[in-house]
Tab-separated table of C-alpha atoms in Angstrom:
chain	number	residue	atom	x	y	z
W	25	UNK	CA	26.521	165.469	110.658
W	26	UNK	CA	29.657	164.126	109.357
W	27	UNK	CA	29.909	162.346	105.941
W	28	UNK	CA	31.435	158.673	106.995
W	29	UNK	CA	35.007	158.414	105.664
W	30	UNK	CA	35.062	156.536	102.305
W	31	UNK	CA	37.432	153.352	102.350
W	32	UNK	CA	40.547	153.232	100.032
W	33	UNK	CA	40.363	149.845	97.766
W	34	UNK	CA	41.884	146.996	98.454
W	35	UNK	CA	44.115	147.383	95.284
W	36	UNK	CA	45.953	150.605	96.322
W	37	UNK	CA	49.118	149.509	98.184
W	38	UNK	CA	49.833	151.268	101.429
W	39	UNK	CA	52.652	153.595	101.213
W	40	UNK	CA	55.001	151.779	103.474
W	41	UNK	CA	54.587	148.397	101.001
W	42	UNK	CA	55.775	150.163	97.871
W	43	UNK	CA	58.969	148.668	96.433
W	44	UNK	CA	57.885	144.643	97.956
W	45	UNK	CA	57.240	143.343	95.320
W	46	UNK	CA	60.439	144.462	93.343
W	47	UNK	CA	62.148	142.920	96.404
W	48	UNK	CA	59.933	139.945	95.886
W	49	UNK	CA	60.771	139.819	92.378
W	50	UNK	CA	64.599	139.572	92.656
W	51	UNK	CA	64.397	136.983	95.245
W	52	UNK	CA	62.635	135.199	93.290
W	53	UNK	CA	65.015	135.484	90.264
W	54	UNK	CA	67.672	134.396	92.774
W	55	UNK	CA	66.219	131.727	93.680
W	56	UNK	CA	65.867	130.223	90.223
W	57	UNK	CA	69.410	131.633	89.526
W	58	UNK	CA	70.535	129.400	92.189
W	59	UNK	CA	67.888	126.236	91.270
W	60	UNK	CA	69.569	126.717	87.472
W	61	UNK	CA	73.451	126.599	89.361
W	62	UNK	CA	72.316	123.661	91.492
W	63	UNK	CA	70.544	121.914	88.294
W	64	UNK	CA	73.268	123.245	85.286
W	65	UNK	CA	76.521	123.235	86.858
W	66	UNK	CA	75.929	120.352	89.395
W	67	UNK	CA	75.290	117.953	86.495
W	68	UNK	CA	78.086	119.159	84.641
W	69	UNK	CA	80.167	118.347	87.635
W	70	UNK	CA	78.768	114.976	88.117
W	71	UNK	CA	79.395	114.197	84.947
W	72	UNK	CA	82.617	115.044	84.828
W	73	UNK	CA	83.543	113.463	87.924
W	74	UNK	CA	82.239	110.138	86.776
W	75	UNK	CA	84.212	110.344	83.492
W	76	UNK	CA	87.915	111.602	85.683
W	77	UNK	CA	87.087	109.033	88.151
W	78	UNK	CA	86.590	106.316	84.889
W	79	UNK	CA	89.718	107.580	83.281
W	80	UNK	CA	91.621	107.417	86.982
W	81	UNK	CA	90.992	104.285	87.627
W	82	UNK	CA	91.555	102.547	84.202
W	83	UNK	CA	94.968	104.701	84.580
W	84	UNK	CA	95.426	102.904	88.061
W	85	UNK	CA	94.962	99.653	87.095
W	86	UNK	CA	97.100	100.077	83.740
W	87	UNK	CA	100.098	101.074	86.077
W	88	UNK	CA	99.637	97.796	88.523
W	89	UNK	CA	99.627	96.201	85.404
W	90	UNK	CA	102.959	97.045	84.264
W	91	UNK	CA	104.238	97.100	87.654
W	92	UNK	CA	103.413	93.814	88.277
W	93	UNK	CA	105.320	92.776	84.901
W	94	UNK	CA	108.332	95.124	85.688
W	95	UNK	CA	108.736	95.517	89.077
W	96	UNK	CA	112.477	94.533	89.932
W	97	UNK	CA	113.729	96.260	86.801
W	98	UNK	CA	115.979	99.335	87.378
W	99	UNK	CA	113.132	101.501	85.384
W	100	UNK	CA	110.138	99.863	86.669
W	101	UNK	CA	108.573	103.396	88.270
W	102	UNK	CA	109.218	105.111	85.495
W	103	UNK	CA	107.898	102.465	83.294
W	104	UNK	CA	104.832	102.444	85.546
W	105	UNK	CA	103.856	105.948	85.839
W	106	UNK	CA	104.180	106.168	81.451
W	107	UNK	CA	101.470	103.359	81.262
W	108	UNK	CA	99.109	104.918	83.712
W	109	UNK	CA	99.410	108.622	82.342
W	110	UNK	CA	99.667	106.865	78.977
W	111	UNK	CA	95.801	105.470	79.653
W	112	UNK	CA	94.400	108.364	80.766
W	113	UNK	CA	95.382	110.300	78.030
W	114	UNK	CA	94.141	107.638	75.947
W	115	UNK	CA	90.522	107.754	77.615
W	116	UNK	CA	91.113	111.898	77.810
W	117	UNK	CA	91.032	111.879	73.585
W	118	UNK	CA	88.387	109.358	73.593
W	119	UNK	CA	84.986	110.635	72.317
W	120	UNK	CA	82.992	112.241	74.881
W	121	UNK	CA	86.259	113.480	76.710
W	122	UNK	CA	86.683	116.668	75.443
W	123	UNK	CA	86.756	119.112	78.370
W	124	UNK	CA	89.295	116.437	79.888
W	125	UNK	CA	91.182	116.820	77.045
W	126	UNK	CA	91.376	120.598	76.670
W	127	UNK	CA	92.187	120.323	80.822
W	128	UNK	CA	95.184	118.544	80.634
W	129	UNK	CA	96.602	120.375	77.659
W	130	UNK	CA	95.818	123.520	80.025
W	131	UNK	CA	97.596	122.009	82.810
W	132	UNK	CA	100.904	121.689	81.097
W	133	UNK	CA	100.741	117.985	79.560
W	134	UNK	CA	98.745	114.513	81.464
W	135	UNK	CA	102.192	114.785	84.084
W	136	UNK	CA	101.176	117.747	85.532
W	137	UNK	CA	97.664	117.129	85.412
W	138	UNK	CA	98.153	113.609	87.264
W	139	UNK	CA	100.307	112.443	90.174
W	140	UNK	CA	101.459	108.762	89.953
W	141	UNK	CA	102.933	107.240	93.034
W	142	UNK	CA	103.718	103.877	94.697
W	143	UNK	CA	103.792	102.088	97.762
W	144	UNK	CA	104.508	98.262	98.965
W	145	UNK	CA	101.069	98.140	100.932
W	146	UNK	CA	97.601	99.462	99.785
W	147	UNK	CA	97.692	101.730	102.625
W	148	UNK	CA	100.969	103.261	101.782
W	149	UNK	CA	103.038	105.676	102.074
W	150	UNK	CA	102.789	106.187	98.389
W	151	UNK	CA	105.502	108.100	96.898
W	152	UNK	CA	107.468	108.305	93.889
W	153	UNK	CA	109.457	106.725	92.495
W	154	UNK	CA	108.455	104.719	95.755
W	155	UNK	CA	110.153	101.722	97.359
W	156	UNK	CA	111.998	98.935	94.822
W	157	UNK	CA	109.067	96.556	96.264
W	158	UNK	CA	106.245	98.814	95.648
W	159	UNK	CA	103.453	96.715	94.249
W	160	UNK	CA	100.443	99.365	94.770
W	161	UNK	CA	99.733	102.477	92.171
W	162	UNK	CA	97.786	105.367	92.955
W	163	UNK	CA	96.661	108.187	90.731
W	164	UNK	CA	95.576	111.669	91.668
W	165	UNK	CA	93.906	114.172	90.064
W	166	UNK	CA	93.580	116.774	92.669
W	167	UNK	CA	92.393	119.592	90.543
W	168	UNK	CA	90.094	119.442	87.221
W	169	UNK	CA	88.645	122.930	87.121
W	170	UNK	CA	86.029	123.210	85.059
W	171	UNK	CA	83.883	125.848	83.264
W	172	UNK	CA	81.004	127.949	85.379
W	173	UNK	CA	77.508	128.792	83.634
W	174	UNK	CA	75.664	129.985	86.712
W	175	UNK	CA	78.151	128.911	89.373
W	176	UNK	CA	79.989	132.467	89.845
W	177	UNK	CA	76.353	133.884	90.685
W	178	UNK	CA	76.026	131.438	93.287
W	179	UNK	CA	79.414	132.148	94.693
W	180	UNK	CA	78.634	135.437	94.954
W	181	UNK	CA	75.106	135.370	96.171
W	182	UNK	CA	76.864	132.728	98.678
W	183	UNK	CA	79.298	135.249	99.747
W	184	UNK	CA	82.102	133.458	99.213
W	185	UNK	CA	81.327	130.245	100.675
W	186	UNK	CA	81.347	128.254	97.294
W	187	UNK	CA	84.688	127.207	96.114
W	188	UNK	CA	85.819	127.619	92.613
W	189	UNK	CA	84.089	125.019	90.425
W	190	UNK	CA	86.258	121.595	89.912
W	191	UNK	CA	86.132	117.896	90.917
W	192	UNK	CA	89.255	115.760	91.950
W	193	UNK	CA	89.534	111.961	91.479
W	194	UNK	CA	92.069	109.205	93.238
W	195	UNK	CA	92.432	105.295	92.376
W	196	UNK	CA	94.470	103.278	94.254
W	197	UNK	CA	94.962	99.389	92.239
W	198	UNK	CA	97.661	96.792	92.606
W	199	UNK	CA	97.785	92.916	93.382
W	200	UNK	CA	95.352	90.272	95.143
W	201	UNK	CA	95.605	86.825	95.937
W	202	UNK	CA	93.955	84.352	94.114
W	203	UNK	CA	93.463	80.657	92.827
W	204	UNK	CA	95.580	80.316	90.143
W	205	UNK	CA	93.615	79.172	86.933
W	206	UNK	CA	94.479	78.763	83.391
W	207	UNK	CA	97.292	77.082	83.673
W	208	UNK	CA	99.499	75.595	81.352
W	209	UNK	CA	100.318	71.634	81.594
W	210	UNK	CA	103.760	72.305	82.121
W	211	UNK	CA	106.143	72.633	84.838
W	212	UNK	CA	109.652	74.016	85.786
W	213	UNK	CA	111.943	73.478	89.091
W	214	UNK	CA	112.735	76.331	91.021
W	215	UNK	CA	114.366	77.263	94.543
W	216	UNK	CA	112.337	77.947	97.242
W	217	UNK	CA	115.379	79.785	99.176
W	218	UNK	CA	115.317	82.411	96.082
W	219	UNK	CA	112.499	84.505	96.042
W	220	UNK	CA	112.723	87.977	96.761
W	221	UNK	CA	110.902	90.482	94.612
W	222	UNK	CA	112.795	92.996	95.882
W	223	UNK	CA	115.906	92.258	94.003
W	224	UNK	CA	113.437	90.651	91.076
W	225	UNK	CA	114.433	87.171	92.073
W	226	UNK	CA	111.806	84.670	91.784
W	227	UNK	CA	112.240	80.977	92.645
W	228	UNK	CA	116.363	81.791	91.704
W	229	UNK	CA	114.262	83.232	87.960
W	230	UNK	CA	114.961	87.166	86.675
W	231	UNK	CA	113.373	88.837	83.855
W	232	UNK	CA	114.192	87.675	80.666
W	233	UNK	CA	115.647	83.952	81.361
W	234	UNK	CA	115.385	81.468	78.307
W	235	UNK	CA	114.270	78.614	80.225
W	236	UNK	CA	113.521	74.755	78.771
W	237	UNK	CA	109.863	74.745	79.634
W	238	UNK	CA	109.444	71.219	78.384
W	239	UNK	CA	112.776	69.185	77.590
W	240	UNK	CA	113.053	66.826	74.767
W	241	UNK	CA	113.805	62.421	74.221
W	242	UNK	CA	117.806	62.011	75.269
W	243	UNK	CA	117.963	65.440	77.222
W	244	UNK	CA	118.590	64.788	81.046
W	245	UNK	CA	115.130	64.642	82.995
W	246	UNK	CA	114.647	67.856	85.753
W	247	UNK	CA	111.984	65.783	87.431
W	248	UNK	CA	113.338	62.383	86.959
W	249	UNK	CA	113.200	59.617	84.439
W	250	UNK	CA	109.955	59.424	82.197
W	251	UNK	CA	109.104	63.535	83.184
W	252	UNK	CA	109.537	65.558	80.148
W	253	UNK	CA	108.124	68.238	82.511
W	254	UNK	CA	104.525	67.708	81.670
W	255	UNK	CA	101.710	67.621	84.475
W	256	UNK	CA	98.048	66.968	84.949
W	257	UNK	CA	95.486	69.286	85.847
W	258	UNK	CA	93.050	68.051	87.657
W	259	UNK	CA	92.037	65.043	86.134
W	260	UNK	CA	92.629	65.661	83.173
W	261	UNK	CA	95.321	62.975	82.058
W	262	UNK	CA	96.766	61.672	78.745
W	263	UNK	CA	97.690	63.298	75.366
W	264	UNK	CA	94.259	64.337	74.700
W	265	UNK	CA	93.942	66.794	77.577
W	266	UNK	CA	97.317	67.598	76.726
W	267	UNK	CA	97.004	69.440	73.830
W	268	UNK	CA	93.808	70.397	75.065
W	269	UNK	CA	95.168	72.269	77.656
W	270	UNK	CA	97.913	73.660	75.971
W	271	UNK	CA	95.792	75.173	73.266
W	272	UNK	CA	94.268	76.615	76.303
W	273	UNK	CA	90.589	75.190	76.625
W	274	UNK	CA	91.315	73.495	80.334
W	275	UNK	CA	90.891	76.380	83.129
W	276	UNK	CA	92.679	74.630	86.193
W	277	UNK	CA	93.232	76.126	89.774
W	278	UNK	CA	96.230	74.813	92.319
W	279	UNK	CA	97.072	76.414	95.674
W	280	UNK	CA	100.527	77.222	96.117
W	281	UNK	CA	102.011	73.995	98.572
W	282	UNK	CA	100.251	71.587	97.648
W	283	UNK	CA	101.036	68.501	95.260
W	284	UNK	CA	100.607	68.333	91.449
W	285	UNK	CA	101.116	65.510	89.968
W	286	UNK	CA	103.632	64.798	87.006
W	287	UNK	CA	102.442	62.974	83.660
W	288	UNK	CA	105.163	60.897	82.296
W	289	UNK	CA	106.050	60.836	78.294
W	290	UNK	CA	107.247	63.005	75.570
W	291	UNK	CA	103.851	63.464	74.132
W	292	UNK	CA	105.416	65.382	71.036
W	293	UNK	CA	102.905	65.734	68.639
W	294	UNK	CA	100.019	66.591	70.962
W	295	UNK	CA	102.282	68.940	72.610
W	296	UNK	CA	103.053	70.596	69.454
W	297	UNK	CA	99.255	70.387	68.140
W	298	UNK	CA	98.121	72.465	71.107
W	299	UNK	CA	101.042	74.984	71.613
W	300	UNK	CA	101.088	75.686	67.980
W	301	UNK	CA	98.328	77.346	68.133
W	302	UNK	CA	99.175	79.976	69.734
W	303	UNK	CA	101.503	81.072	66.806
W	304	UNK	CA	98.518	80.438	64.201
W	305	UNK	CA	99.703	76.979	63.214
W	306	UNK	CA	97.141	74.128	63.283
W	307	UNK	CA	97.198	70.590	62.823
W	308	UNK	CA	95.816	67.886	64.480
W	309	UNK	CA	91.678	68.050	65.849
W	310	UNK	CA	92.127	71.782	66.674
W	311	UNK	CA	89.763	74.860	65.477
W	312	UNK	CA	91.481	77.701	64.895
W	313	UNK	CA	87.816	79.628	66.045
W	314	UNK	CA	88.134	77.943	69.335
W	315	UNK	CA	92.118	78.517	69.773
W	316	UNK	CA	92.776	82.067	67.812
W	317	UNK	CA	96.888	83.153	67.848
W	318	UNK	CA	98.019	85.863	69.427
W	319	UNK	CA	98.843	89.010	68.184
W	320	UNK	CA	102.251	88.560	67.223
W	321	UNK	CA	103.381	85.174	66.281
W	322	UNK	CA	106.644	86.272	64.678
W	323	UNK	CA	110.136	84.191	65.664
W	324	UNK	CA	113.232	83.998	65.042
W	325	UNK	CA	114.182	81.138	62.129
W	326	UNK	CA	115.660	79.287	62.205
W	327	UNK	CA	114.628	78.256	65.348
W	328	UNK	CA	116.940	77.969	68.848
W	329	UNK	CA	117.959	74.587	69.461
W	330	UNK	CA	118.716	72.823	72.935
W	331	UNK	CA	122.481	71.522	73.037
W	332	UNK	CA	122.946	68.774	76.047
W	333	UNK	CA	126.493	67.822	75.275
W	334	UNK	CA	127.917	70.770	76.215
W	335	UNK	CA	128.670	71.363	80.324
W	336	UNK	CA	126.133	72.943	81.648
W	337	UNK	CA	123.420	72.397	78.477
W	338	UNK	CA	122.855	75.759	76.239
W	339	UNK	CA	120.184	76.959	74.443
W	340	UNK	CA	122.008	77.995	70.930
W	341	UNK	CA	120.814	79.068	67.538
W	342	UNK	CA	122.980	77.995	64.707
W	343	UNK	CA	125.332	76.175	66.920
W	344	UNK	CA	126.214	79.722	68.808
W	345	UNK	CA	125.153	80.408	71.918
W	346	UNK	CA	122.063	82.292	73.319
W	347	UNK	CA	122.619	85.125	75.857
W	348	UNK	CA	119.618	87.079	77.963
W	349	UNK	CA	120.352	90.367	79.264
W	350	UNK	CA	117.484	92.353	80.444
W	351	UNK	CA	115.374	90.313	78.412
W	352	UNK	CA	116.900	90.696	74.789
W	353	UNK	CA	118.154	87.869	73.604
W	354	UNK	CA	121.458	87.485	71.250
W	355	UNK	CA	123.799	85.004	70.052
W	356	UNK	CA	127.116	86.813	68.843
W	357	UNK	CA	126.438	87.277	65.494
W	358	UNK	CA	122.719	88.633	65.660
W	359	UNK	CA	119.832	89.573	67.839
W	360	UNK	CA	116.880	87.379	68.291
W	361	UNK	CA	113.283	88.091	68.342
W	362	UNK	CA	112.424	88.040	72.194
W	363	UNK	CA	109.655	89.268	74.367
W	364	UNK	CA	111.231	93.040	74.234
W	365	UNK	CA	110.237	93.115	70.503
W	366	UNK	CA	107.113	90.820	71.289
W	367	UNK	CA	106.256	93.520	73.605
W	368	UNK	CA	106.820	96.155	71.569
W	369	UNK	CA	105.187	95.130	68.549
W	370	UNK	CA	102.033	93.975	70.592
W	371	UNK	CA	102.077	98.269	71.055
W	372	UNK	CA	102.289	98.809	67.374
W	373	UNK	CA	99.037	96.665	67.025
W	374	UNK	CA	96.838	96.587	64.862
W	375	UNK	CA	99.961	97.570	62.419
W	376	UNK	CA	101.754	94.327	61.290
W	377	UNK	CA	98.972	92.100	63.974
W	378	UNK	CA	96.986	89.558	63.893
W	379	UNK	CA	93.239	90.141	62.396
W	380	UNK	CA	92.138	87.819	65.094
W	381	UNK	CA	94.609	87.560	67.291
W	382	UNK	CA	94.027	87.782	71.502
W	383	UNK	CA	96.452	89.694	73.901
W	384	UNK	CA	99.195	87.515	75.480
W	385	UNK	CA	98.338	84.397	74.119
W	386	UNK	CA	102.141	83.515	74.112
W	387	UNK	CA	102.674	83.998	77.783
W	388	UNK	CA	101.775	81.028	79.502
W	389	UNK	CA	100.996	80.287	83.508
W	390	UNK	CA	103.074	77.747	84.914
W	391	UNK	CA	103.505	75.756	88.098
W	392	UNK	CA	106.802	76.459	89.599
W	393	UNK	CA	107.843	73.037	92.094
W	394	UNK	CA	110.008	72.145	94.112
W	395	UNK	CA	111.924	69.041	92.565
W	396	UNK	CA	114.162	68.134	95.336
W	397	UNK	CA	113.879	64.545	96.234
W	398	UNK	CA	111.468	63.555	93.723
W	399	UNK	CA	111.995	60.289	91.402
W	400	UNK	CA	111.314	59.316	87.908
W	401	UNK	CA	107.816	57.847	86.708
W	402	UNK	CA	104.496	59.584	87.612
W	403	UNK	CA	104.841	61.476	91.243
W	404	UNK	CA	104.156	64.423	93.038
W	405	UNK	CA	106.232	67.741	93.384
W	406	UNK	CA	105.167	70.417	95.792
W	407	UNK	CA	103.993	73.575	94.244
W	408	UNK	CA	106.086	76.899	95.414
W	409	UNK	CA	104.226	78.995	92.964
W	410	UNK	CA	103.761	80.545	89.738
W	411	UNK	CA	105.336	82.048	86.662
W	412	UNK	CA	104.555	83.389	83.574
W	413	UNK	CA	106.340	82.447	80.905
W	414	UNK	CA	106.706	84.446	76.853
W	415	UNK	CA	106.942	81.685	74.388
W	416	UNK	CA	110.119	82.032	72.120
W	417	UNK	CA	108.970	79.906	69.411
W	418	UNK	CA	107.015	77.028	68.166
W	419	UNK	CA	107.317	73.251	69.117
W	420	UNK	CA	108.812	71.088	66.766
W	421	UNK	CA	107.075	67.706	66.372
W	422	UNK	CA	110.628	65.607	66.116
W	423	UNK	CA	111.065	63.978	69.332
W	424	UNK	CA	114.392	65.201	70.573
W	425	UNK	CA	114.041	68.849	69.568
W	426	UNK	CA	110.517	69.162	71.015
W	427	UNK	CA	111.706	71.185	73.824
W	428	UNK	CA	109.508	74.303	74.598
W	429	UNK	CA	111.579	77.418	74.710
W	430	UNK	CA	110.274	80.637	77.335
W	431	UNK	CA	111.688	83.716	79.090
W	432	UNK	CA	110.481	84.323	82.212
W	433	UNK	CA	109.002	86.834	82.961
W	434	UNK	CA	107.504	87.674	86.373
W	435	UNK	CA	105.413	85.936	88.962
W	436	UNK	CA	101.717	84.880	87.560
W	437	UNK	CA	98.778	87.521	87.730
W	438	UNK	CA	95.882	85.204	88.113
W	439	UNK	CA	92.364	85.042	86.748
W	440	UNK	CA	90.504	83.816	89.402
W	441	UNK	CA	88.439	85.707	92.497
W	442	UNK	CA	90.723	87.963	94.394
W	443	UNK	CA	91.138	86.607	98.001
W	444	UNK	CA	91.505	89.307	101.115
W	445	UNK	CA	95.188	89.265	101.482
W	446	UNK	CA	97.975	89.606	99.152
W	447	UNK	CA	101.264	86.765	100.237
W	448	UNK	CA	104.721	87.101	98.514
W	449	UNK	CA	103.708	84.544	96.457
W	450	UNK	CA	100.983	82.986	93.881
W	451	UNK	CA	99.393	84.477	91.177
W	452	UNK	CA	97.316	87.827	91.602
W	453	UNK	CA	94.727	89.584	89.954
W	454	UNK	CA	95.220	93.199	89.730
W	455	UNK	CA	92.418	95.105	91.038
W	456	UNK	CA	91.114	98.446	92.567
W	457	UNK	CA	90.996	99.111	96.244
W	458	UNK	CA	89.140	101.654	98.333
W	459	UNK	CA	92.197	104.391	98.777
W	460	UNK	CA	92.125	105.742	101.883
W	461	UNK	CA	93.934	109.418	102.848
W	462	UNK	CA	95.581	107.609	106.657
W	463	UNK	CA	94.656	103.935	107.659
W	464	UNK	CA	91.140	105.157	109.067
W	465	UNK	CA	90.336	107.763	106.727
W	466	UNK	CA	88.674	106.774	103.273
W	467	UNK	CA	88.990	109.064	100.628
W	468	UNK	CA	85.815	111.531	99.265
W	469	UNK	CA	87.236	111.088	96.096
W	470	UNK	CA	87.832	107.256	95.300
C-alpha cells in the first residue's frame, strides 16, 4: 500500500512564480514614481504657469497702455514693447518670482525671453513693429523651461512621449469702447474732418499742443459770447458743481454725438478752487483728503501767459513765445516744464513725489465739440469725442489771466464698462481679450 503523497504548504511558491513579486515590487515603485511626477512637478508647473500668465498679462496691458498714449509718434512700438518687457521684469524680481527671474536672465535678457508684437485688430496679424495704427499688444512667452524633480523618470518610463518640462503664456490687451466718465467741466472745439490716428491727428490735435482749455474775461469767445468754455455735466450747474467737478468729485458719462450743454461765465475763483487742487493748492470749501495732488505738481514760474493782441493769439512766457515740438515745450531763451518731464519724473517716483499724491491727476478728460454754428449764451454743441489733456500749470484767480493751459495728449481712455466694439473714436478702457492663434482658434495658453 502506498503512503498518500504529503501536500507542499501553501507558503512555498511554485517554481514558475519566483521573481513576481520583485516584478510586483518595481511596478509598484513606478507607479508612485509616476503619482510623485504627476503630484511634484505638475504643481510646480501650475504654479508657474499662473505666475507667467500674471506677469504676461500685466505686461500686455502695460504696453496698450502706452500705446494708447503714444501711438502716432515715430517711436511708439518701440516705446510700447519697453513698457511691457519693462513690467514683466518688474513682476519677474518681485518676491515669489524667483525661478522667473533666474529664466529670463538664462534666456539672454526679458527680450529674448518675451515677444512683443502689434496689430490694428484683436485678431491680428500681430507683428512688430506692426502697422502705424496698431492699437492691440500681445505678449508671448513661448518657452519657460523649468526644473524636473521626478519628471525625467516619467519621460523615460513614458518612452518618450512626455515633452521636456516648461509652460508658455500669451496675453493679447488693447482698447474698448466705453461711456466716457470722469470728465472734466471743460470743453475745446475741434474738427470733425481731422481725425486720423494713423497720422496721430485727432480732431486737427497732435501730441504735445498747448491748447487754451478755458479762455479768460476780454479774450475772444471759441463758443460764442458768455462761453469761457465751461460746460455742465449732467445736471450739475453753477459754480458750485464747478469746482466740484474740477477737483474731480462729479463722475459724468456723454456719448460721443450727442449735445452737451455750455454754462456761461468766467467762474474764476471756483474754477481755480477746484483745479488747484490738483497741484496741492487749496482754498476755498475743498479737503485736501477728498482731492489729494498728483504726483508731480511742479511748473514752470513764472507762469505762461495768454497774449490776444497778437494775430493769431500766443501762449508766451515772459512776453516770448511758446513753441511745442513733440511735446517739449520752449520759448527761445529756455525750456519749460511740460508733460515730457511730467512724465518722466512721474517714473522717478517716489524720488522728488508727492507723499500722497495719485497717478495722473493732472491729465484731465475733456469733451471735444463741434462749435460750428453755435451762438453765444447757454447752448448746445455736438460732442465729436474725447481728449485728454496734461495740465501745464495752475489757474490764476484774476479774471483775465484765468485761462487753463493743457497739451494734448491723445484720445481719452475711459473708466467706464467696456462695450463689444471698439469705433475710431471715444474714450476706451484698455483691457485683456481672449487671444486667439487664427480667427477660430483660441489659444491653450491665454
Amino acid at each position: 500500500m502506498m503512503n498518500p503523497r504529503m501536500q507542499r504548504p501553501f507558503t512555498t511558491l511554485p517554481h514558475g512564480q519566483r521573481g513576481a513579486v520583485m516584478v510586483l515590487v518595481v511596478v509598484a515603485l513606478a507607479s508612485m514614481l509616476l503619482m510623485s511626477a504627476l503630484a511634484l512637478d505638475g504643481g510646480h508647473m501650475l504654479l508657474n504657469k499662473a505666475r507667467l500668465q500674471n506677469a504676461v498679462d500685466a505686461a500686455a496691458l502695460s504696453g496698450a497702455k502706452t500705446l494708447s498714449q503714444v501711438m502716432g509718434t515715430g517711436n511708439a512700438s518701440s516705446q510700447t514693447r519697453d513698457a511691457a518687457l519693462n513690467t514683466l521684469s518688474l513682476n519677474a524680481n518681485a518676491s515669489g518670482n524667483g525661478e522667473l527671474a533666474a529664466a529670463i536672465t538664462a534666456a539672454g535678457g526679458v527680450g529674448a525671453f518675451a515677444q512683443v508684437e502689434l496689430a490694428t485688430d484683436v485678431e491680428g496679424p500681430f507683428a512688430f513693429p506692426g502697422p502705424v495704427d496698431a492699437r492691440f499688444v500681445r505678449v508671448t512667452v513661448a518657452d519657460y523651461a523649468l526644473p524636473g524633480f521626478f519628471w525625467g523618470f516619467a519621460q523615460a518610463f513614458g518612452a518618450g512621449g512626455l515633452a521636456d518640462k516648461a509652460v508658455a503664456a500669451i496675453a493679447t490687451a488693447g482698447p474698448s469702447q466705453t461711456a466716457p466718465c470722469d470728465l472734466a467741466p471743460l470743453m475745446v472745439c475741434g474738427d470733425e474732418n481731422q481725425y486720423d490716428p494713423s497720422t496721430g491727428m485727432f480732431w486737427g490735435y497732435r501730441f504735445g499742443d498747448l491748447e487754451v482749455l478755458k479762455s479768460a474775461a476780454g479774450n475772444a469767445p471759441a463758443i460764442g459770447p458768455g462761453n469761457f468754455q465751461l460746460i455742465r455735466l449732467g445736471d450739475n450747474t453753477g459754480a458750485a458743481d464747478i469746482r466740484e467737478a474740477l477737483a474731480g468729485g462729479i463722475d459724468q458719462c456723454l456719448t460721443p454725438g450727442e449735445p452737451v450743454e455750455t454754462e456761461p461765465g468766467n467762474t474764476v475763483g471756483p474754477v481755480a478752487q477746484g483745479l488747484n487742487t490738483r497741484f496741492g493748492q487749496y482754498s476755498g470749501p475743498i479737503s485736501p483728503g477728498d482731492y489729494p495732488p498728483d504726483k508731480v505738481i511742479s511748473f514752470t514760474t513764472p507762469r505762461m501767459t495768454y497774449n490776444d493782441s497778437t494775430s493769431p493769439p500766443r501762449v508766451e512766457h515772459q512776453n516770448q513765445p511758446v513753441t511745442s515740438n513733440d511735446g517739449d515745450l520752449a520759448t527761445a531763451s529756455r525750456n519749460l516744464l511740460d508733460y515730457n518731464d511730467w512724465v518722466q519724473s512721474v517714473a522717478n517716483c517716489p524720488s522728488g513725489c508727492e507723499a500722497n499724491g495719485v497717478l495722473e491727476r493732472r491729465v484731465l478728460k475733456i469733451v471735444v465739440g463741434n462749435c460750428d454754428g453755435v451762438s453765444g449764451g447757454q447752448t448746445s454743441v455736438p460732442v465729436l469725442g474725447y481728449g485728454c489733456f496734461f495740465l501745464v500749470q495752475t489757474v490764476s484767480q484774476q479774471g483775465n489771466q484765468a485761462q487753463i493751459f493743457g497739451q494734448f495728449v491723445t484720445d481719452c481712455a475711459g473708466d467706464s464698462v467696456p462695450g463689444p466694439v471698439v469705433d475710431d473714436v471715444g474714450p476706451k478702457v484698455i483691457q485683456l481679450y481672449k487671444t486667439y492663434l487664427t480667427p477660430t482658434t483660441p489659444s491653450p495658453d491665454s
